mmCIF file of C-alpha atoms and ligand atoms in Angstrom:
data_model
loop_
_atom_site.group_PDB
_atom_site.id
_atom_site.type_symbol
_atom_site.label_atom_id
_atom_site.label_comp_id
_atom_site.label_asym_id
_atom_site.label_seq_id
_atom_site.Cartn_x
_atom_site.Cartn_y
_atom_site.Cartn_z
ATOM 1 C CA UNK A 142 -3.322 81.211 -35.090
ATOM 2 C CA UNK A 143 -5.754 82.339 -32.382
ATOM 3 C CA UNK A 144 -9.376 81.274 -32.766
ATOM 4 C CA UNK A 145 -11.952 82.831 -30.478
ATOM 5 C CA UNK A 146 -15.130 80.869 -31.074
ATOM 6 C CA UNK A 147 -18.544 82.076 -29.932
ATOM 7 C CA UNK A 148 -17.138 83.107 -26.580
ATOM 8 C CA UNK A 149 -19.368 84.255 -23.793
ATOM 9 C CA UNK A 150 -18.136 85.265 -20.351
ATOM 10 C CA UNK A 151 -20.360 85.762 -17.335
ATOM 11 C CA UNK A 152 -19.051 86.804 -13.928
ATOM 12 C CA UNK A 153 -20.999 85.892 -10.787
ATOM 13 C CA UNK A 154 -22.870 88.757 -9.087
ATOM 14 C CA UNK A 155 -20.575 91.117 -7.169
ATOM 15 C CA UNK A 156 -21.186 93.200 -4.032
ATOM 16 C CA UNK A 157 -24.572 91.686 -3.280
ATOM 17 C CA UNK A 158 -25.988 92.376 -6.764
ATOM 18 C CA UNK A 159 -28.578 89.822 -7.808
ATOM 19 C CA UNK A 160 -27.683 89.617 -11.502
ATOM 20 C CA UNK A 161 -24.530 88.056 -12.897
ATOM 21 C CA UNK A 162 -22.472 90.317 -15.197
ATOM 22 C CA UNK A 163 -22.398 89.266 -18.834
ATOM 23 C CA UNK A 164 -18.982 90.715 -19.697
ATOM 24 C CA UNK A 165 -18.786 89.307 -23.225
ATOM 25 C CA UNK A 166 -21.232 87.769 -25.649
ATOM 26 C CA UNK A 167 -20.869 86.061 -29.053
ATOM 27 C CA UNK A 168 -17.248 86.997 -29.603
ATOM 28 C CA UNK A 169 -15.990 85.262 -32.706
ATOM 29 C CA UNK A 170 -12.592 86.241 -34.118
ATOM 30 C CA UNK A 171 -9.685 84.534 -35.832
ATOM 31 C CA UNK A 172 -6.251 86.133 -35.625
ATOM 32 C CA UNK A 173 -3.622 85.053 -38.132
ATOM 33 C CA UNK A 174 0.028 84.439 -37.211
ATOM 34 C CA UNK A 175 1.990 87.681 -37.378
ATOM 35 C CA UNK A 176 -1.133 89.817 -37.489
ATOM 36 C CA UNK A 177 -1.335 93.017 -35.435
ATOM 37 C CA UNK A 178 -4.866 93.282 -34.092
ATOM 38 C CA UNK A 179 -6.065 96.109 -31.874
ATOM 39 C CA UNK A 180 -9.217 96.142 -29.768
ATOM 40 C CA UNK A 181 -10.779 99.519 -29.047
ATOM 41 C CA UNK A 182 -13.769 100.288 -26.889
ATOM 42 C CA UNK A 183 -14.931 102.188 -23.821
ATOM 43 C CA UNK A 184 -14.063 101.179 -20.313
ATOM 44 C CA UNK A 185 -16.118 98.212 -19.088
ATOM 45 C CA UNK A 186 -16.860 96.713 -22.517
ATOM 46 C CA UNK A 187 -14.892 93.544 -21.795
ATOM 47 C CA UNK A 188 -11.496 94.216 -23.394
ATOM 48 C CA UNK A 189 -9.474 92.994 -20.425
ATOM 49 C CA UNK A 190 -11.760 89.994 -20.031
ATOM 50 C CA UNK A 191 -11.091 89.041 -23.647
ATOM 51 C CA UNK A 192 -7.317 89.439 -23.309
ATOM 52 C CA UNK A 193 -7.265 87.548 -20.005
ATOM 53 C CA UNK A 194 -9.021 84.608 -21.621
ATOM 54 C CA UNK A 195 -6.531 84.487 -24.492
ATOM 55 C CA UNK A 196 -3.752 84.715 -21.877
ATOM 56 C CA UNK A 197 -5.320 81.784 -19.999
ATOM 57 C CA UNK A 198 -5.947 83.769 -16.781
ATOM 58 C CA UNK A 199 -9.736 83.442 -17.213
ATOM 59 C CA UNK A 200 -11.938 80.883 -18.940
ATOM 60 C CA UNK A 201 -14.941 81.390 -21.212
ATOM 61 C CA UNK A 202 -18.329 80.529 -19.719
ATOM 62 C CA UNK A 203 -19.341 79.334 -23.183
ATOM 63 C CA UNK A 204 -17.444 78.842 -26.415
ATOM 64 C CA UNK A 205 -13.727 78.242 -26.715
ATOM 65 C CA UNK A 206 -10.379 79.798 -27.461
ATOM 66 C CA UNK A 207 -7.907 77.796 -29.525
ATOM 67 C CA UNK A 208 -4.214 78.369 -30.133
ATOM 68 C CA UNK A 209 -3.089 76.498 -33.218
ATOM 69 C CA UNK A 210 -6.048 74.193 -32.708
ATOM 70 C CA UNK A 211 -5.413 73.512 -28.987
ATOM 71 C CA UNK A 212 -7.830 74.822 -26.409
ATOM 72 C CA UNK A 213 -6.331 77.436 -24.068
ATOM 73 C CA UNK A 214 -6.530 76.191 -20.480
ATOM 74 C CA UNK A 215 -3.775 78.124 -18.739
ATOM 75 C CA UNK A 216 -1.022 80.672 -19.408
ATOM 76 C CA UNK A 217 1.908 79.436 -21.505
ATOM 77 C CA UNK A 218 5.380 80.566 -22.597
ATOM 78 C CA UNK A 219 4.256 81.214 -26.187
ATOM 79 C CA UNK A 220 2.021 84.060 -24.912
ATOM 80 C CA UNK A 221 3.642 87.091 -23.267
ATOM 81 C CA UNK A 222 1.509 89.698 -21.524
ATOM 82 C CA UNK A 223 2.228 93.406 -21.000
ATOM 83 C CA UNK A 224 -0.013 95.382 -18.637
ATOM 84 C CA UNK A 225 -0.546 99.101 -18.153
ATOM 85 C CA UNK A 226 1.846 99.166 -15.191
ATOM 86 C CA UNK A 227 5.354 97.981 -16.074
ATOM 87 C CA UNK A 228 5.935 96.002 -12.807
ATOM 88 C CA UNK A 229 9.718 95.762 -13.066
ATOM 89 C CA UNK A 230 11.850 94.287 -10.305
ATOM 90 C CA UNK A 231 13.243 97.344 -8.495
ATOM 91 C CA UNK A 232 16.420 95.618 -7.287
ATOM 92 C CA UNK A 233 17.542 94.561 -10.769
ATOM 93 C CA UNK A 234 19.167 96.779 -13.408
ATOM 94 C CA UNK A 235 17.300 97.448 -16.645
ATOM 95 C CA UNK A 236 19.397 94.868 -18.449
ATOM 96 C CA UNK A 237 18.809 92.262 -15.752
ATOM 97 C CA UNK A 238 15.093 93.027 -15.796
ATOM 98 C CA UNK A 239 14.985 92.439 -19.552
ATOM 99 C CA UNK A 240 17.037 89.244 -19.224
ATOM 100 C CA UNK A 241 14.897 88.012 -16.333
ATOM 101 C CA UNK A 242 12.510 85.986 -18.506
ATOM 102 C CA UNK A 243 15.468 83.795 -19.492
ATOM 103 C CA UNK A 244 17.694 83.867 -16.414
ATOM 104 C CA UNK A 245 14.870 82.927 -14.026
ATOM 105 C CA UNK A 246 14.387 79.577 -15.727
ATOM 106 C CA UNK A 247 17.798 78.755 -17.080
ATOM 107 C CA UNK A 248 20.466 80.924 -15.455
ATOM 108 C CA UNK A 249 22.816 83.287 -17.252
ATOM 109 C CA UNK A 250 24.338 80.533 -19.392
ATOM 110 C CA UNK A 251 21.230 80.390 -21.591
ATOM 111 C CA UNK A 252 21.252 84.117 -22.206
ATOM 112 C CA UNK A 253 21.952 85.123 -25.792
ATOM 113 C CA UNK A 254 23.945 88.367 -25.317
ATOM 114 C CA UNK A 255 23.524 89.378 -28.948
ATOM 115 C CA UNK A 256 19.767 89.055 -28.745
ATOM 116 C CA UNK A 257 19.645 90.949 -25.454
ATOM 117 C CA UNK A 258 21.732 93.793 -26.819
ATOM 118 C CA UNK A 259 19.753 93.923 -30.072
ATOM 119 C CA UNK A 260 16.531 94.148 -28.118
ATOM 120 C CA UNK A 261 17.908 96.857 -25.816
ATOM 121 C CA UNK A 262 18.909 98.770 -28.937
ATOM 122 C CA UNK A 263 15.530 98.414 -30.667
ATOM 123 C CA UNK A 264 13.755 99.606 -27.533
ATOM 124 C CA UNK A 265 16.119 102.556 -27.015
ATOM 125 C CA UNK A 266 17.445 101.204 -23.709
ATOM 126 C CA UNK A 267 21.119 100.562 -24.497
ATOM 127 C CA UNK A 268 22.368 103.636 -22.660
ATOM 128 C CA UNK A 269 20.383 102.727 -19.583
ATOM 129 C CA UNK A 270 21.311 99.071 -19.199
ATOM 130 C CA UNK A 271 23.036 99.624 -15.816
ATOM 131 C CA UNK A 272 20.343 101.934 -14.455
ATOM 132 C CA UNK A 273 17.655 100.826 -12.028
ATOM 133 C CA UNK A 274 13.937 101.150 -12.790
ATOM 134 C CA UNK A 275 13.423 104.129 -10.429
ATOM 135 C CA UNK A 276 15.987 106.105 -12.471
ATOM 136 C CA UNK A 277 13.919 105.777 -15.651
ATOM 137 C CA UNK A 278 10.834 107.597 -16.931
ATOM 138 C CA UNK A 279 7.494 105.770 -17.139
ATOM 139 C CA UNK A 280 7.872 105.319 -20.886
ATOM 140 C CA UNK A 281 11.338 103.784 -20.564
ATOM 141 C CA UNK A 282 10.127 101.479 -17.814
ATOM 142 C CA UNK A 283 7.342 100.299 -20.080
ATOM 143 C CA UNK A 284 9.818 99.764 -22.941
ATOM 144 C CA UNK A 285 11.830 97.641 -20.541
ATOM 145 C CA UNK A 286 8.701 95.634 -19.657
ATOM 146 C CA UNK A 287 8.008 95.051 -23.354
ATOM 147 C CA UNK A 288 11.602 93.962 -24.004
ATOM 148 C CA UNK A 289 11.371 91.572 -21.046
ATOM 149 C CA UNK A 290 8.137 90.138 -22.430
ATOM 150 C CA UNK A 291 9.616 89.359 -25.851
ATOM 151 C CA UNK A 292 13.108 88.182 -24.907
ATOM 152 C CA UNK A 293 11.916 84.582 -24.772
ATOM 153 C CA UNK A 294 10.596 85.017 -28.314
ATOM 154 C CA UNK A 295 6.913 84.355 -27.651
ATOM 155 C CA UNK A 296 4.747 83.826 -30.729
ATOM 156 C CA UNK A 297 2.037 86.035 -29.253
ATOM 157 C CA UNK A 298 2.216 89.355 -27.455
ATOM 158 C CA UNK A 299 -0.871 90.373 -25.473
ATOM 159 C CA UNK A 300 -0.950 94.032 -24.441
ATOM 160 C CA UNK A 301 -3.624 95.536 -22.187
ATOM 161 C CA UNK A 302 -3.603 99.333 -22.596
ATOM 162 C CA UNK A 303 0.192 99.328 -22.252
ATOM 163 C CA UNK A 304 0.499 103.049 -23.017
ATOM 164 C CA UNK A 305 -2.635 104.138 -21.184
ATOM 165 C CA UNK A 306 -0.747 105.750 -18.305
ATOM 166 C CA UNK A 307 1.632 107.766 -20.503
ATOM 167 C CA UNK A 308 1.408 111.310 -21.829
ATOM 168 C CA UNK A 309 0.678 111.894 -25.518
ATOM 169 C CA UNK A 310 4.259 112.547 -26.634
ATOM 170 C CA UNK A 311 5.634 109.522 -24.783
ATOM 171 C CA UNK A 312 2.790 107.436 -26.123
ATOM 172 C CA UNK A 313 3.664 108.383 -29.674
ATOM 173 C CA UNK A 314 7.317 107.406 -29.055
ATOM 174 C CA UNK A 315 6.176 104.102 -27.599
ATOM 175 C CA UNK A 316 4.067 103.327 -30.658
ATOM 176 C CA UNK A 317 7.154 103.877 -32.808
ATOM 177 C CA UNK A 318 9.281 101.559 -30.655
ATOM 178 C CA UNK A 319 6.591 98.888 -30.636
ATOM 179 C CA UNK A 320 6.190 98.990 -34.419
ATOM 180 C CA UNK A 321 9.982 98.746 -34.856
ATOM 181 C CA UNK A 322 9.993 95.713 -32.586
ATOM 182 C CA UNK A 323 7.108 94.084 -34.420
ATOM 183 C CA UNK A 324 8.818 94.717 -37.773
ATOM 184 C CA UNK A 325 11.828 92.758 -36.438
ATOM 185 C CA UNK A 326 10.000 89.932 -34.674
ATOM 186 C CA UNK A 327 6.699 89.762 -36.501
ATOM 187 C CA UNK A 328 4.932 88.069 -33.634
ATOM 188 C CA UNK A 329 1.154 88.061 -33.383
ATOM 189 C CA UNK A 330 -0.048 91.049 -31.359
ATOM 190 C CA UNK A 331 -3.370 91.532 -29.592
ATOM 191 C CA UNK A 332 -3.280 95.120 -28.361
ATOM 192 C CA UNK A 333 -5.998 96.727 -26.270
ATOM 193 C CA UNK A 334 -6.586 100.453 -26.117
ATOM 194 C CA UNK A 335 -9.349 102.972 -25.598
ATOM 195 C CA UNK A 336 -7.613 105.400 -27.992
ATOM 196 C CA UNK A 337 -9.080 105.238 -31.497
ATOM 197 C CA UNK A 338 -6.065 106.829 -33.229
ATOM 198 C CA UNK A 339 -3.683 104.437 -31.512
ATOM 199 C CA UNK A 340 -5.879 101.502 -32.533
ATOM 200 C CA UNK A 341 -5.759 102.545 -36.208
ATOM 201 C CA UNK A 342 -2.124 103.619 -36.359
ATOM 202 C CA UNK A 343 -0.786 100.304 -35.082
ATOM 203 C CA UNK A 344 -3.129 97.757 -36.577
ATOM 204 C CA UNK A 345 -3.625 95.468 -39.500
ATOM 205 C CA UNK A 346 -7.162 95.091 -38.186
ATOM 206 C CA UNK A 347 -9.203 96.941 -35.561
ATOM 207 C CA UNK A 348 -11.929 95.231 -33.523
ATOM 208 C CA UNK A 349 -14.408 97.771 -32.182
ATOM 209 C CA UNK A 350 -16.136 96.694 -28.973
ATOM 210 C CA UNK A 351 -19.272 98.070 -27.378
ATOM 211 C CA UNK A 352 -20.702 97.255 -23.922
ATOM 212 C CA UNK A 353 -23.869 95.789 -22.390
ATOM 213 C CA UNK A 354 -23.052 93.095 -23.152
ATOM 214 C CA UNK A 355 -19.509 93.447 -24.450
ATOM 215 C CA UNK A 356 -19.211 92.289 -28.035
ATOM 216 C CA UNK A 357 -17.376 93.114 -31.238
ATOM 217 C CA UNK A 358 -19.619 95.575 -33.024
ATOM 218 C CA UNK A 359 -17.324 96.116 -36.007
ATOM 219 C CA UNK A 360 -14.114 94.855 -37.595
ATOM 220 C CA UNK A 361 -12.074 97.114 -39.807
ATOM 221 C CA UNK A 362 -9.099 96.143 -41.919
ATOM 222 C CA UNK A 363 -6.505 98.953 -41.966
ATOM 223 C CA UNK A 364 -4.817 99.278 -45.327
ATOM 224 C CA UNK A 365 -2.428 102.134 -44.505
ATOM 225 C CA UNK A 366 1.106 101.555 -45.823
ATOM 226 C CA UNK A 367 3.862 100.419 -43.465
ATOM 227 C CA UNK A 368 6.050 101.676 -41.943
ATOM 228 C CA UNK A 369 3.545 103.849 -40.171
ATOM 229 C CA UNK A 370 4.317 107.356 -38.957
ATOM 230 C CA UNK A 371 2.444 109.440 -36.417
ATOM 231 C CA UNK A 372 1.551 112.092 -38.983
ATOM 232 C CA UNK A 373 -0.525 109.531 -40.900
ATOM 233 C CA UNK A 374 -3.295 110.441 -38.454
ATOM 234 C CA UNK A 375 -3.852 113.481 -40.659
ATOM 235 C CA UNK A 376 -4.236 111.502 -43.900
ATOM 236 C CA UNK A 377 -7.740 111.404 -45.401
ATOM 237 C CA UNK A 378 -7.856 107.560 -45.301
ATOM 238 C CA UNK A 379 -6.989 107.699 -41.620
ATOM 239 C CA UNK A 380 -9.762 110.174 -40.897
ATOM 240 C CA UNK A 381 -12.173 107.939 -42.751
ATOM 241 C CA UNK A 382 -11.222 104.921 -40.583
ATOM 242 C CA UNK A 383 -11.625 107.082 -37.521
ATOM 243 C CA UNK A 384 -15.041 108.265 -38.627
ATOM 244 C CA UNK A 385 -16.206 104.675 -39.173
ATOM 245 C CA UNK A 386 -15.044 103.634 -35.715
ATOM 246 C CA UNK A 387 -16.519 106.648 -33.945
ATOM 247 C CA UNK A 388 -19.832 106.032 -35.697
ATOM 248 C CA UNK A 389 -19.942 102.728 -33.802
ATOM 249 C CA UNK A 390 -18.593 104.024 -30.487
ATOM 250 C CA UNK A 391 -20.584 107.261 -30.465
ATOM 251 C CA UNK A 392 -23.608 106.745 -32.720
ATOM 252 C CA UNK A 393 -25.313 109.801 -31.194
ATOM 253 C CA UNK A 394 -22.576 112.146 -32.455
ATOM 254 C CA UNK A 395 -23.012 110.920 -36.047
ATOM 255 C CA UNK A 396 -26.731 111.593 -35.808
ATOM 256 C CA UNK A 397 -26.574 115.092 -34.340
ATOM 257 C CA UNK A 398 -28.398 117.841 -36.199
ATOM 258 C CA UNK A 399 -26.196 120.156 -38.251
ATOM 259 C CA UNK A 400 -25.392 123.342 -36.372
ATOM 260 C CA UNK A 401 -25.284 126.914 -37.674
HETATM 261 N N1 ADP B 1654 -13.636 89.496 -11.801
HETATM 262 C C1 ADP B 1654 -14.776 90.103 -12.111
HETATM 263 N N2 ADP B 1654 -15.918 89.873 -11.413
HETATM 264 C C2 ADP B 1654 -17.071 90.475 -11.745
HETATM 265 N N3 ADP B 1654 -17.217 91.328 -12.773
HETATM 266 C C3 ADP B 1654 -16.131 91.599 -13.501
HETATM 267 C C4 ADP B 1654 -14.853 91.015 -13.207
HETATM 268 N N4 ADP B 1654 -13.939 91.480 -14.124
HETATM 269 C C5 ADP B 1654 -14.632 92.318 -14.918
HETATM 270 N N5 ADP B 1654 -15.933 92.396 -14.554
HETATM 271 C C6 ADP B 1654 -16.967 93.170 -15.244
HETATM 272 O O1 ADP B 1654 -17.009 92.776 -16.586
HETATM 273 C C7 ADP B 1654 -17.175 93.898 -17.441
HETATM 274 C C8 ADP B 1654 -15.993 94.008 -18.403
HETATM 275 O O2 ADP B 1654 -14.811 94.347 -17.659
HETATM 276 P P1 ADP B 1654 -13.387 94.480 -18.334
HETATM 277 O O3 ADP B 1654 -13.119 93.256 -19.135
HETATM 278 O O4 ADP B 1654 -12.410 94.818 -17.272
HETATM 279 O O5 ADP B 1654 -13.610 95.721 -19.311
HETATM 280 P P2 ADP B 1654 -12.557 96.753 -19.961
HETATM 281 O O6 ADP B 1654 -11.185 96.146 -19.890
HETATM 282 O O7 ADP B 1654 -13.055 96.947 -21.361
HETATM 283 O O8 ADP B 1654 -12.648 98.019 -19.169
HETATM 284 C C9 ADP B 1654 -17.349 95.099 -16.526
HETATM 285 O O9 ADP B 1654 -18.723 95.315 -16.327
HETATM 286 C C10 ADP B 1654 -16.680 94.658 -15.245
HETATM 287 O O10 ADP B 1654 -17.222 95.311 -14.141
HETATM 288 MG MG1 MG B 1655 -9.411 96.844 -19.128
#
C-alpha cells in the first residue's frame, strides 16, 4: 500500500527568480496493492514531482509518503520506474537488456529462463530476443524497458508518461501490452500521462491534477469492465468519464456559450 499524506513540495528559486516554486500542495492519496492508478494533468502540474517522491528520488518538503507503513527515504527494489525514454543498453541484445535487472546483481545463474521467456512473450518481444536496441522501433524498445523493469517482480511499477513519445497507433498497442502484463502480474501501478483517454482506459482510478500549485483536483473511480479494449473509448460511460475530467482540466470549455 502507498500512502501519500498531506504532501507538499517546494523547489528553491531557479534562474535568479526570487520566489520558490510550490510544485505540489496538499496531496493526499492512498493506493491499494494491485491497484492501477493513473495521474492526468497538464505539463508543469507536478506529476513527475509526485512520481519521483514515490520512487524516492525526491523528498517531500512537508508531509510523508509511506510504503506499507514505512516512510520512503530512497529508491528500493520493490519499486521499478519506467521513463518516457527507454534508455536501453545499446551493446546488449533485447533479451540481455530484459535480463539485466537480475544478471547485474546476481549473474546468469539466478536468471529464471521460464520467467524471462514468458515476459518476452507477453511483451511481444520473443522474435526479437537476439536483436539489438537500434534494430527495434521506439514502441518495441519501450516494451523492452517495461519488461526489464518488471523482471525482478517489483510490487510497484511507476511510469512517467511512458508512451508520451509514441505515435497514436503504437501507443494503443502499448496500452494493450501493459494491460496484459498487469493482468498477469497484478502489481500496483502509478502511471502518469497527459492523455485523458489513456488515463481512463488503463485505470481503476484516475487522479486529475491541476497546476499553481499542483494538487489533485479530482479523483474518479473507473468502473469499465476488464479486459479493456481501445474501442471502449466510444462507449457512453467512457465519454461521461472524459467529460468529467475535462470539466476539471478545461473549466472554460464547459462554460462556453452555446454556438449556432
Ligand atoms: N528540480 C526542480 N527545481 C525547480 N523547479 C522544479 C524542479 N522540478 C520541477 N520543478 C517545477 O515544479 C513544477 C512541477 O514540475 P513537474 O513535476 O516536472 O511537472 P509535470 O511532470 O506535471 O510536467 C514546475 O513548475 C517545474 O518547473
Ligand atoms: Mg513530467
